[in-house]
Coordinates of C-alpha atoms in Angstrom, one line a residue:
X1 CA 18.5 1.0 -29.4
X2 CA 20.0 3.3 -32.1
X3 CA 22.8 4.8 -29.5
X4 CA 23.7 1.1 -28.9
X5 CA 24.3 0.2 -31.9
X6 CA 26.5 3.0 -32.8
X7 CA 28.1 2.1 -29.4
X8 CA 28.3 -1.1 -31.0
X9 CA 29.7 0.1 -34.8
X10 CA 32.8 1.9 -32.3
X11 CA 33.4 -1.1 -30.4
X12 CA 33.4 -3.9 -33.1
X13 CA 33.5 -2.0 -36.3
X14 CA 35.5 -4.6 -38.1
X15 CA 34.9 -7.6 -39.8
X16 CA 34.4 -10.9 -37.5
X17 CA 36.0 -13.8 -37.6
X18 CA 33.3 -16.1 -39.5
X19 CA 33.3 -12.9 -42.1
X20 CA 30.6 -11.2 -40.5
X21 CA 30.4 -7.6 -39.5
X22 CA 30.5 -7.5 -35.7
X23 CA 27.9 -5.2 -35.0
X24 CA 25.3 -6.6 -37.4
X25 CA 24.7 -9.0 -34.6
X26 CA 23.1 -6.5 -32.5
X27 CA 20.8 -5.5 -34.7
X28 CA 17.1 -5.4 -32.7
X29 CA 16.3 -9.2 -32.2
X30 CA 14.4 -8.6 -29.9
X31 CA 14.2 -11.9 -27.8
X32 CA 15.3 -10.1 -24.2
X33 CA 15.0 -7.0 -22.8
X34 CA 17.3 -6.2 -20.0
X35 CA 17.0 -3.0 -18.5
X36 CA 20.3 -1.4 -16.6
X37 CA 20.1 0.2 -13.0
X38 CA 19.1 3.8 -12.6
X39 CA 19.2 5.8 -9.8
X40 CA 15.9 5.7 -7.1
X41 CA 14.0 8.5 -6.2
X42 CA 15.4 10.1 -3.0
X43 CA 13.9 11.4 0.0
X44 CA 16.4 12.8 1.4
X45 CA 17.0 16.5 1.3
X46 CA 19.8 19.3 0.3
X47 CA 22.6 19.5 3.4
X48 CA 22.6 22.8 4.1
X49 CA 26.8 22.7 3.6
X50 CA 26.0 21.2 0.2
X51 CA 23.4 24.5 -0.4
X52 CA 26.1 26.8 0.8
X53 CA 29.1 25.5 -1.5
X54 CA 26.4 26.1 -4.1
X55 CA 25.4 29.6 -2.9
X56 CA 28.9 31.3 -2.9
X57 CA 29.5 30.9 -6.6
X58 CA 26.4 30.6 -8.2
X59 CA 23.7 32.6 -6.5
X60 CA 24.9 35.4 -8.0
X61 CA 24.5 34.1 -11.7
X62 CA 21.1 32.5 -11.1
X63 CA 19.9 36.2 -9.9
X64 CA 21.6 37.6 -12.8
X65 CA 23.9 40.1 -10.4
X66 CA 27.2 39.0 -12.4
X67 CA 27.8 37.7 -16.3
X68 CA 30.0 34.7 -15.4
X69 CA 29.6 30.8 -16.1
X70 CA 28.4 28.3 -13.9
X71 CA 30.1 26.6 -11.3
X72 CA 27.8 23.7 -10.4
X73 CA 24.9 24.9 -12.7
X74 CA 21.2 26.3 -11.6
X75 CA 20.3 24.0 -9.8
X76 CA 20.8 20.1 -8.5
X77 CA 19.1 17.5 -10.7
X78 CA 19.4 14.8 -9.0
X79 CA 19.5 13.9 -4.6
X80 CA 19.9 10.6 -3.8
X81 CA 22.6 7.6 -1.7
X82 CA 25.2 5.9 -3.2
X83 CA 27.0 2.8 -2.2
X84 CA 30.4 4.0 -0.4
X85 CA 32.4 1.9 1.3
X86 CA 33.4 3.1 4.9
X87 CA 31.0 5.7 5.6
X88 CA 29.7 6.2 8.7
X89 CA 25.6 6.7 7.8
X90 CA 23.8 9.5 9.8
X91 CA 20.9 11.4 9.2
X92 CA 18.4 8.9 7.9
X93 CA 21.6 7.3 5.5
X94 CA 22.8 4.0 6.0
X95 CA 26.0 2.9 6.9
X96 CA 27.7 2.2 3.4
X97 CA 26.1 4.6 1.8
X98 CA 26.7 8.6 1.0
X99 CA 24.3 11.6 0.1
X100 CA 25.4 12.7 -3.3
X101 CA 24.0 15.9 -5.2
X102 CA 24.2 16.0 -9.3
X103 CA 24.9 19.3 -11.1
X104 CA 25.4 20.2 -14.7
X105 CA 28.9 20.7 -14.0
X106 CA 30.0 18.2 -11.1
X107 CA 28.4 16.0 -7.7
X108 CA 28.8 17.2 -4.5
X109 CA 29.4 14.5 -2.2
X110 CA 29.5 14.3 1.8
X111 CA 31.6 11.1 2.5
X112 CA 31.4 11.5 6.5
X113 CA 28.3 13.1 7.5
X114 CA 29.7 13.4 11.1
X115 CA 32.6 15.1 10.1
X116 CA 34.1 19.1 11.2
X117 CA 31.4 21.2 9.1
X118 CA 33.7 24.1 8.7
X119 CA 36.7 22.1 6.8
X120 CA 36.2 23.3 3.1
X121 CA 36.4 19.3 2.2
X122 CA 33.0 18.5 4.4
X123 CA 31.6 18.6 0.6
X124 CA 33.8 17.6 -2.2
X125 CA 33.7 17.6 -5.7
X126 CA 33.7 13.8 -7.5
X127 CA 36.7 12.8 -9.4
X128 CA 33.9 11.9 -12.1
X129 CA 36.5 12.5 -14.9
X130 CA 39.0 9.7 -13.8
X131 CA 36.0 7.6 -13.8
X132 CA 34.5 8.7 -17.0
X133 CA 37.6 8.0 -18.9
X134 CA 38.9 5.1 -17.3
X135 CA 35.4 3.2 -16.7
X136 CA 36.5 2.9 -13.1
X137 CA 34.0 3.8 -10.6
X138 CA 34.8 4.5 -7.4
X139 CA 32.6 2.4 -4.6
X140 CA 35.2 3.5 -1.7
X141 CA 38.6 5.5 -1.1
X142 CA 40.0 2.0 -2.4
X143 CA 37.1 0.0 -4.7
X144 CA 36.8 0.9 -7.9
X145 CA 34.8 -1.6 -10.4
X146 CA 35.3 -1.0 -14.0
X147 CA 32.7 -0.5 -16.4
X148 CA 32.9 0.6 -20.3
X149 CA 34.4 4.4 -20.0
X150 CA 31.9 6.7 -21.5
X151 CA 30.9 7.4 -25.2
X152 CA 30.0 11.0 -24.5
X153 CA 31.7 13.7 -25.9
X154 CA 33.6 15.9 -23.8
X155 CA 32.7 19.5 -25.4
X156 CA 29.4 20.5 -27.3
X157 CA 26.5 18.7 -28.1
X158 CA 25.8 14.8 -26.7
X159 CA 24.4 14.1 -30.2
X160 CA 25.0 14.8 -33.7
X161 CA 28.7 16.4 -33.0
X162 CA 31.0 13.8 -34.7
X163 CA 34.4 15.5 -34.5
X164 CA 34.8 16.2 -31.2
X165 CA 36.3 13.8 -28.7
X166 CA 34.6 11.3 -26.1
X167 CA 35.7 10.6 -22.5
X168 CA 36.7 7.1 -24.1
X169 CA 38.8 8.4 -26.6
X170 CA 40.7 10.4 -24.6
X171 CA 42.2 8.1 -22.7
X172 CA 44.7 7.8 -25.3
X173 CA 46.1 11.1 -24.1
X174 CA 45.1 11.0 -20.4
X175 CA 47.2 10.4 -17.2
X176 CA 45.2 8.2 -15.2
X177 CA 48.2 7.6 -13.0
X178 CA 51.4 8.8 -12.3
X179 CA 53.5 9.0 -14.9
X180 CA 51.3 8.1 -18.1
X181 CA 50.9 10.4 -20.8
X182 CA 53.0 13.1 -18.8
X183 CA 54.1 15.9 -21.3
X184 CA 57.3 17.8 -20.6
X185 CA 57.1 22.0 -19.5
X186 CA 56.0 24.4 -22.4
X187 CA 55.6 27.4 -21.1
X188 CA 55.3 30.4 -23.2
X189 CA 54.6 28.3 -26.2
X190 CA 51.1 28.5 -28.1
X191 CA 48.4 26.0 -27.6
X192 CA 48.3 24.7 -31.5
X193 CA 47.5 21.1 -30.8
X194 CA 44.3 19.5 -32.1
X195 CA 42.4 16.3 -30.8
X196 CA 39.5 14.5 -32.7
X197 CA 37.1 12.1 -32.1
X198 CA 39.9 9.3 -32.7
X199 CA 42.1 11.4 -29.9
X200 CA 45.0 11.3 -32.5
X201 CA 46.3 14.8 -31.5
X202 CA 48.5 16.9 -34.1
X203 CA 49.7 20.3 -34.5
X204 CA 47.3 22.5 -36.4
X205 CA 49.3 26.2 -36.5
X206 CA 46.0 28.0 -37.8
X207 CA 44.9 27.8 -34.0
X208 CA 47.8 30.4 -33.3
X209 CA 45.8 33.2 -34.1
X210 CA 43.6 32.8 -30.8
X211 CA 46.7 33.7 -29.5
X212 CA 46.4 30.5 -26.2
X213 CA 49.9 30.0 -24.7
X214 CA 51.1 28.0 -21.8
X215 CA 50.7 30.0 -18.3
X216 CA 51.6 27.1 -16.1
X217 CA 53.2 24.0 -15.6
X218 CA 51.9 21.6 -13.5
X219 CA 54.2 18.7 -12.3
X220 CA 52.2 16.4 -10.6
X221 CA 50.9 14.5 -13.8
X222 CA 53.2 16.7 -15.9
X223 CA 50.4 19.2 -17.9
X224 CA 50.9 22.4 -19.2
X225 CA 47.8 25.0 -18.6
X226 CA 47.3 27.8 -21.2
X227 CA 46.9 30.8 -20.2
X228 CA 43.3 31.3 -20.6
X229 CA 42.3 28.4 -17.9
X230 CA 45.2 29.6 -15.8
X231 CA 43.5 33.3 -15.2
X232 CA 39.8 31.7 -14.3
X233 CA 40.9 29.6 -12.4
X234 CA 43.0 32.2 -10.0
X235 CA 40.1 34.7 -10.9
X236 CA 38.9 36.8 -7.8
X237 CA 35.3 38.1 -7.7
X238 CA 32.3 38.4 -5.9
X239 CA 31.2 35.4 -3.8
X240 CA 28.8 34.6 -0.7
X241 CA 31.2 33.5 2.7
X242 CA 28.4 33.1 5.3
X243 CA 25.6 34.9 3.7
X244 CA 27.9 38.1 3.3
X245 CA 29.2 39.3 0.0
X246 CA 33.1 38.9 -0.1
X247 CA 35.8 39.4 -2.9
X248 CA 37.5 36.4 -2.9
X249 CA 38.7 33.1 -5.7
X250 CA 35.9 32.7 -7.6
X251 CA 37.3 28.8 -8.4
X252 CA 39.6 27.0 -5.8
X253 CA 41.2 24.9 -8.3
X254 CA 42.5 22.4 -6.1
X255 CA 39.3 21.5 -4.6
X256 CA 36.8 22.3 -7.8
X257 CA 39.0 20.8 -10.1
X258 CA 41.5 18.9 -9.2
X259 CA 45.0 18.6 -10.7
X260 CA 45.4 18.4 -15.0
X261 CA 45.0 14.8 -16.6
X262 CA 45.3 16.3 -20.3
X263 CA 47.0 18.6 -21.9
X264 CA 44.9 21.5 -23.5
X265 CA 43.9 20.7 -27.3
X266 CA 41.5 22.2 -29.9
X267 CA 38.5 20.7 -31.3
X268 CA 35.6 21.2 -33.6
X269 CA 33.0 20.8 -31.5
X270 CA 29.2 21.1 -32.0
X271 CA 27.8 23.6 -29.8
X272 CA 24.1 24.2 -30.0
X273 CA 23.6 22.6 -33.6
X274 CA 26.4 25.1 -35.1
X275 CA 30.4 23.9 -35.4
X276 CA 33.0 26.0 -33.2
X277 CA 36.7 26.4 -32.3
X278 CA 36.9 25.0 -28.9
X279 CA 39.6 24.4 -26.7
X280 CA 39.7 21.4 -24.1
X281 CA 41.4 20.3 -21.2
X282 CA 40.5 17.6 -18.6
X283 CA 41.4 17.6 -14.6
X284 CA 40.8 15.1 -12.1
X285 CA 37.3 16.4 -11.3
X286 CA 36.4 18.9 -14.1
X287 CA 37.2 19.7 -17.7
X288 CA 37.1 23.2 -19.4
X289 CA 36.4 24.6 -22.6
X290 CA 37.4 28.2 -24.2
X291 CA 35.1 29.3 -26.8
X292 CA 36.9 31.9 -28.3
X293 CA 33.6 33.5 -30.3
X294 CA 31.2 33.4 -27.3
X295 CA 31.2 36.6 -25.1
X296 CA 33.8 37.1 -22.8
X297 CA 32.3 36.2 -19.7
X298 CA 31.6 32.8 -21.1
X299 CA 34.6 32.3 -22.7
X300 CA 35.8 29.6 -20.5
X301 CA 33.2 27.5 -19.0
X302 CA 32.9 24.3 -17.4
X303 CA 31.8 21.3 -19.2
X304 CA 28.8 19.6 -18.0
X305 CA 30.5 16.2 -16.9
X306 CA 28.1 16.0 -13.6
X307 CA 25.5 15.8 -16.6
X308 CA 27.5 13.4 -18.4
X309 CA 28.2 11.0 -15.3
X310 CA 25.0 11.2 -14.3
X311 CA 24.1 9.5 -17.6
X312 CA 26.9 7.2 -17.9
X313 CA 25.6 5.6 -14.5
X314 CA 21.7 5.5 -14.8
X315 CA 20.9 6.1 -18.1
X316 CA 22.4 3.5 -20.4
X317 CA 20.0 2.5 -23.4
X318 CA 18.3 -1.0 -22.6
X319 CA 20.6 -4.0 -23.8
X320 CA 19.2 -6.4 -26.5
X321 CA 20.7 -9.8 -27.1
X322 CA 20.0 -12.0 -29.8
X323 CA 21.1 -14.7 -27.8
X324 CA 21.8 -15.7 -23.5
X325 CA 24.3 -17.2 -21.9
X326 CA 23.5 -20.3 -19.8
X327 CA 24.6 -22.4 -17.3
X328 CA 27.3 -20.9 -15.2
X329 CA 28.3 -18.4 -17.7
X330 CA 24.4 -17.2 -17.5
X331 CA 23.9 -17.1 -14.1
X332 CA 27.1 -14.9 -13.5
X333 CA 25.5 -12.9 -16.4
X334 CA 22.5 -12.3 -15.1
X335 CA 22.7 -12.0 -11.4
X336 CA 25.5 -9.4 -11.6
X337 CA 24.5 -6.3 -13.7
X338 CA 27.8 -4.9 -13.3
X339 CA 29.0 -7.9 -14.9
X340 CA 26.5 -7.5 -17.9
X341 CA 27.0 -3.8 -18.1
X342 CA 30.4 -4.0 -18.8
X343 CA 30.7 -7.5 -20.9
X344 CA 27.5 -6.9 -23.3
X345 CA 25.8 -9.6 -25.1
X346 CA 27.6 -12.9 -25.8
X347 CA 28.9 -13.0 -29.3
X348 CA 27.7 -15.2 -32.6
X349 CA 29.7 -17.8 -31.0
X350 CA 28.1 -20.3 -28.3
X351 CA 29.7 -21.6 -25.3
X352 CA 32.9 -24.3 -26.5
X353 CA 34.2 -27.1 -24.4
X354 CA 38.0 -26.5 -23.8
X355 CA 40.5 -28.3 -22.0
X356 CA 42.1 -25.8 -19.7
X357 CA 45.4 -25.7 -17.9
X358 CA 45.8 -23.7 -14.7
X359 CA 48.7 -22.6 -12.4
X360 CA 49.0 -20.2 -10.1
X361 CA 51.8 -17.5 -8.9
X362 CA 52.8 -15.4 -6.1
X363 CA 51.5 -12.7 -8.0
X364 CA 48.7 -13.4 -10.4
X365 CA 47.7 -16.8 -12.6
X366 CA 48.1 -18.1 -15.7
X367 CA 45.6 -20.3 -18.1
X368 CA 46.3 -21.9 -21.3
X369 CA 43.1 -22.6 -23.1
X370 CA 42.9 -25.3 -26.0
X371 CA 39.7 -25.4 -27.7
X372 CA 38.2 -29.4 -28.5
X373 CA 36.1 -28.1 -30.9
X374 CA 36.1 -24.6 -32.7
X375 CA 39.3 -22.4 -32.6
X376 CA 36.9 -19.4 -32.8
X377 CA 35.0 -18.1 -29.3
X378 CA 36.5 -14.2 -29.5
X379 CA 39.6 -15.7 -27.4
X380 CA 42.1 -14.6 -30.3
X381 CA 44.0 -18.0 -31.1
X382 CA 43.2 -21.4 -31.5
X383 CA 45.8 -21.9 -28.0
X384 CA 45.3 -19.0 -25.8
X385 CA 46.9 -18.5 -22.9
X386 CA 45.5 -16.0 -20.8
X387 CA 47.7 -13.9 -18.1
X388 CA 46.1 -12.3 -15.2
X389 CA 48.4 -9.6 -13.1
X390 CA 47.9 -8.7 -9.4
X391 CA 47.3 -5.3 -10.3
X392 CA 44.2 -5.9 -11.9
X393 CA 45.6 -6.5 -15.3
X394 CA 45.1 -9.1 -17.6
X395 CA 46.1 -10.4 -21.5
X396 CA 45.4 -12.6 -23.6
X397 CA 48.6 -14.5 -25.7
X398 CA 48.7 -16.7 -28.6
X399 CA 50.6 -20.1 -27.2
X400 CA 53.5 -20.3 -29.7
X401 CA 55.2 -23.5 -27.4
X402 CA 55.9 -27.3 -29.3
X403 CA 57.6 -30.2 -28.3
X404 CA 60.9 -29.8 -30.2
X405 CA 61.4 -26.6 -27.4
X406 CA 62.5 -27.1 -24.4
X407 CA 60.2 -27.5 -21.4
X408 CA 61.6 -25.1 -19.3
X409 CA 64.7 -23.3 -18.5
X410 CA 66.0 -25.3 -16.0
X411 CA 65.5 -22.2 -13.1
X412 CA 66.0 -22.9 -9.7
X413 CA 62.8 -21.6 -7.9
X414 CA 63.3 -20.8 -3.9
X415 CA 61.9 -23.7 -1.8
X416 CA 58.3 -24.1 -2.4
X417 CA 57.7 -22.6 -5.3
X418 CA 58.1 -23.7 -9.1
X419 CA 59.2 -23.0 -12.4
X420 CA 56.6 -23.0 -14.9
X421 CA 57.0 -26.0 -17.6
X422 CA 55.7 -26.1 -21.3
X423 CA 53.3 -23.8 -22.8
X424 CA 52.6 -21.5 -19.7
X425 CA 56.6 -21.8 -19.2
X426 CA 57.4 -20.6 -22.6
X427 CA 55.0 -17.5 -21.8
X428 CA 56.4 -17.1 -18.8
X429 CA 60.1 -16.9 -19.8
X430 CA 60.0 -15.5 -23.2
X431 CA 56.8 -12.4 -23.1
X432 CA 59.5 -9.8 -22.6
X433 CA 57.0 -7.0 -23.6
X434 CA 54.9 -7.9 -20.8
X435 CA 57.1 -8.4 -18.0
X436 CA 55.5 -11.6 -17.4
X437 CA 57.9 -13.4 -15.2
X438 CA 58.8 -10.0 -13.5
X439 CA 54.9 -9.2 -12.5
X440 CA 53.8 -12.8 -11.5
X441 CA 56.9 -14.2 -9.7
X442 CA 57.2 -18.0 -9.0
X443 CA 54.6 -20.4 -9.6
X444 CA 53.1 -21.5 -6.4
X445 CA 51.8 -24.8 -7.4
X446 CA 52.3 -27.6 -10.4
X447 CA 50.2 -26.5 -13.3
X448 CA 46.4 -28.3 -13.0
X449 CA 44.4 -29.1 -16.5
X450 CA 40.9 -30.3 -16.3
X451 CA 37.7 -29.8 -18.8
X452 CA 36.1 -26.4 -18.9
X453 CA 34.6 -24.3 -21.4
X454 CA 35.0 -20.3 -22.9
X455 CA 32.5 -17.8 -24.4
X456 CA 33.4 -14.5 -26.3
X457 CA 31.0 -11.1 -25.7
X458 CA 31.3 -8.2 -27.5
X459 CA 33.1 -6.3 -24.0
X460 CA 35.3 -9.2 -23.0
X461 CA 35.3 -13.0 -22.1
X462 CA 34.0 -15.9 -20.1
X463 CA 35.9 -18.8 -19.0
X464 CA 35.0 -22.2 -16.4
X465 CA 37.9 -23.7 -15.0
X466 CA 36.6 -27.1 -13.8
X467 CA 39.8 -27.4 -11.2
X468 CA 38.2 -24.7 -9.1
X469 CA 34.8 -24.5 -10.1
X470 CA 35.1 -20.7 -10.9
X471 CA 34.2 -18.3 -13.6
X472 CA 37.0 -15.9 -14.8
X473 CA 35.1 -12.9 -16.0
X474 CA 37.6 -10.5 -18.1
X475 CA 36.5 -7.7 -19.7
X476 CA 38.0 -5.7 -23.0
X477 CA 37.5 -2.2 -24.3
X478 CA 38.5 -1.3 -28.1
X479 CA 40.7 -4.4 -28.3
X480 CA 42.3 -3.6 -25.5
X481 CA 41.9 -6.0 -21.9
X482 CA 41.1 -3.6 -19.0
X483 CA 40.2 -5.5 -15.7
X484 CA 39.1 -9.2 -14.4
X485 CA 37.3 -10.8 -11.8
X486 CA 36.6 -14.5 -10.7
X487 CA 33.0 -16.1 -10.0
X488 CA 32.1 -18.9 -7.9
X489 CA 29.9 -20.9 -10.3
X490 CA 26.9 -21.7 -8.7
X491 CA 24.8 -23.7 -11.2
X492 CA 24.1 -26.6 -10.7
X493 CA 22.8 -29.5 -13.2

């Protein structure tokens, strides 16, 4: 209970809008105990490709032959299935579902069990990072659902370590696709830039003196690598190929780590109770620290993000409402825990009756929400109108339209297809910033208004639209709208 509500204090740290701190809300009112998923107990055993990636890098350390940090870690903690869409099942797995393997430092995953055993990518390395920071985990080569990114710090201790950053926080500075957050080519310069917990990087010049400078350029989100990660991860040593001792790459970068997603940036991290100098950088599937007082085989290690995943997914602390949600609203709530994961407890406000207006486009739908009682259910404006994108998108947009404007533009639409009028028009023409018109196209239908109602949660927002007898589910994460998805609503009475 005490992690949530400093989950809580993050999220909603501000002052509500009936003049009530947020988070006092969730203080322990103990009226329900829900209890989020966590991962069964497994029967199934270690693939022997699975033991063999782990062999060639890490036998050696866990006999003690070679000073050198862990690749995977000493051993797996955790063996079980995991929903996957397309795979074949094999081997005692169903269909829909692959063997995944959790180690301090990453999962090893077999995808196709039937596949060629001797390609290097018959076991791959989870792109847990992208999903740690985004919230987006993967159910497929194409499904992702998005959950609340993770409030676990990248570097040092998982408690107790307030400066350095969290996964969260560093989306700020991440490229979770192409072109976002790119930074252009510095190399030969020195790695002087410092991140906190806020992720509001700056340039701190007393970090010079560890002498870190830019080894590599890497354009395919556009990240610079210092020099430090450069040489480990092209470092050649002693590895196990076949049971036989070889000098080979101790890390194939590609495969263990996948491409940059950050630049490199100090911290003060807390490492084992004490504060340290640490340098950061996230890729696709790993992140790495430099410690420049630990020893120098330990340097550079790599951060335990299969730990950190692994307790993102399963072990979130219980979630205690003061208050349900009922009807419709409770029945999506409760039935999906996806859905509950990622919205949180329903807000100081109850449900409110709305009138709402509906029309949808070739590319996405528009709502305009007008409350019949209260102005305040966590929508943000006593008219709302609410924007949801084909690409998963969504906003949320104060309705500024009256009668003295004109009702539309006077557009001529292609056959079939409309030009919105009034308040969703206005939106439509005039949200710039957005791109509105651009993303949704032509409205495919007149605009629809009929009786519905809204609720506000701490992680988003809850809407019936009586025309279709649906739930809009859309979630937000520090103020910002992430993703949606529509219900059926299925109560009846």
């Amino acid at each position: 209970m005490t992690i949530f509500i400093k989950v809580a204090r993050k999220i909603a740290g501000r002052t509500g809008r009936l003049g009530m701190p947020v988070w006092l809300a969730l203080l322990p009112l103990l009226s329900l105990l829900m209890v989020l998923p966590v991962a069964s107990a497994s029967t199934q055993q270690l693939d022997p490709n699975m033991e063999r990636t782990w062999k060639r890098t890490d036998q050696y350390v866990a006999d003690n032959t070679l000073s050198r940090s862990w690749m995977w870690g000493p051993t797996n903690f955790a063996l079980t299935t995991e929903e996957y869409d397309g795979a074949p099942g094999a081997a005692g797995i169903p269909a829909g579902q692959r063997l995944v393997a959790y180690y301090d430092k990453s999962r090893m995953e077999i995808n196709n069990p039937n596949g060629d055993r001797n390609n290097k990518y018959f076991v791959t390395n989870g792109l847990l990072v992208k999903e740690l920071i985004s919230g987006k985990r993967a159910f497929g080569d194409i499904r992702t659902v998005a959950y609340t990114p993770a409030e676990i710090p990248v570097v040092g201790d998982g408690s107790q370590n307030p400066k350095a950053p969290t996964y969260a926080s560093m989306a700020s500075v991440t490229s979770l696709v192409l072109g976002q957050n790119s930074s252009p080519n510095r190399m030969g310069e020195t790695v002087t830039a410092y991140l906190d917990h806020d992720a509001t990087p700056h340039d701190d010049l007393t970090y010079g003196r560890y002498k870190a400078t830019i080894a590599y350029y890497d354009s395919t989100f556009g990240h610079n690598v210092p020099n430090v990660f450069w040489d480990f991860m092209n470092s050649q040593g002693s590895v196990l190929e076949n049971g036989q001792s070889v000098t080979g790459p101790v890390v194939d970068w590609i495969f263990s780590t996948g491409y940059p997603l950050t630049e490199a940036y100090w911290t003060s991290a807390t490492v084992g109770g004490n504060p340290k100098d640490v340098m950061v950088q996230c890729f696709e599937r790993r992140c790495f620290s430099y410690t420049p007082s630990n020893p120098d085989a330990y340097k550079v290690e790599m951060g335990n993000v299969g730990q950190h995943y692994y307790n993102w997914r399963y072990n979130q602390p219980p979630l205690n409402c003061y208050a349900l949600p009922i009807r419709g609203f409770g029945k999506v709530w409760s039935e999906n825990p996806s859905v509950r994961e990622r919205i949180g407890c329903p807000s100081f406000n109850p449900e409110q009756a709305t009138q709402v207006v509906t029309q949808n486009f070739q590319h996405g739908k528009m709502y305009l929400i007008v409350s019949s009682t209260s102005a305040y259910y966590l929508v943000g404006y006593p008219r709302t109108i609410i924007v949801l994108f084909d690409d998963g998108n969504w906003a949320n947009l104060a309705d500024t339209y009256d009668s003295s404007q004109p009702a539309n533009g006077n557009l001529t639409p292609p056959p079939g297809l409309y030009e919105p009028q009034r308040d969703l028009g206005n939106a439509w023409r005039n949200q710039t910033g957005l791109k509105v018109r651009e993303r949704l196209g032509w409205a495919t239908e007149q605009e629809r208004s009929s009786n519905g109602a809204a609720q506000g949660f701490y992680g988003g927002l809850m809407l019936f639209l009586g025309t279709t007898n649906e739930i809009f589910v859309g979630y937000n994460f520090y103020g910002r709208t992430t993703s949606w998805e529509i219900y059926p609503n299925t109560f009846a009475g």
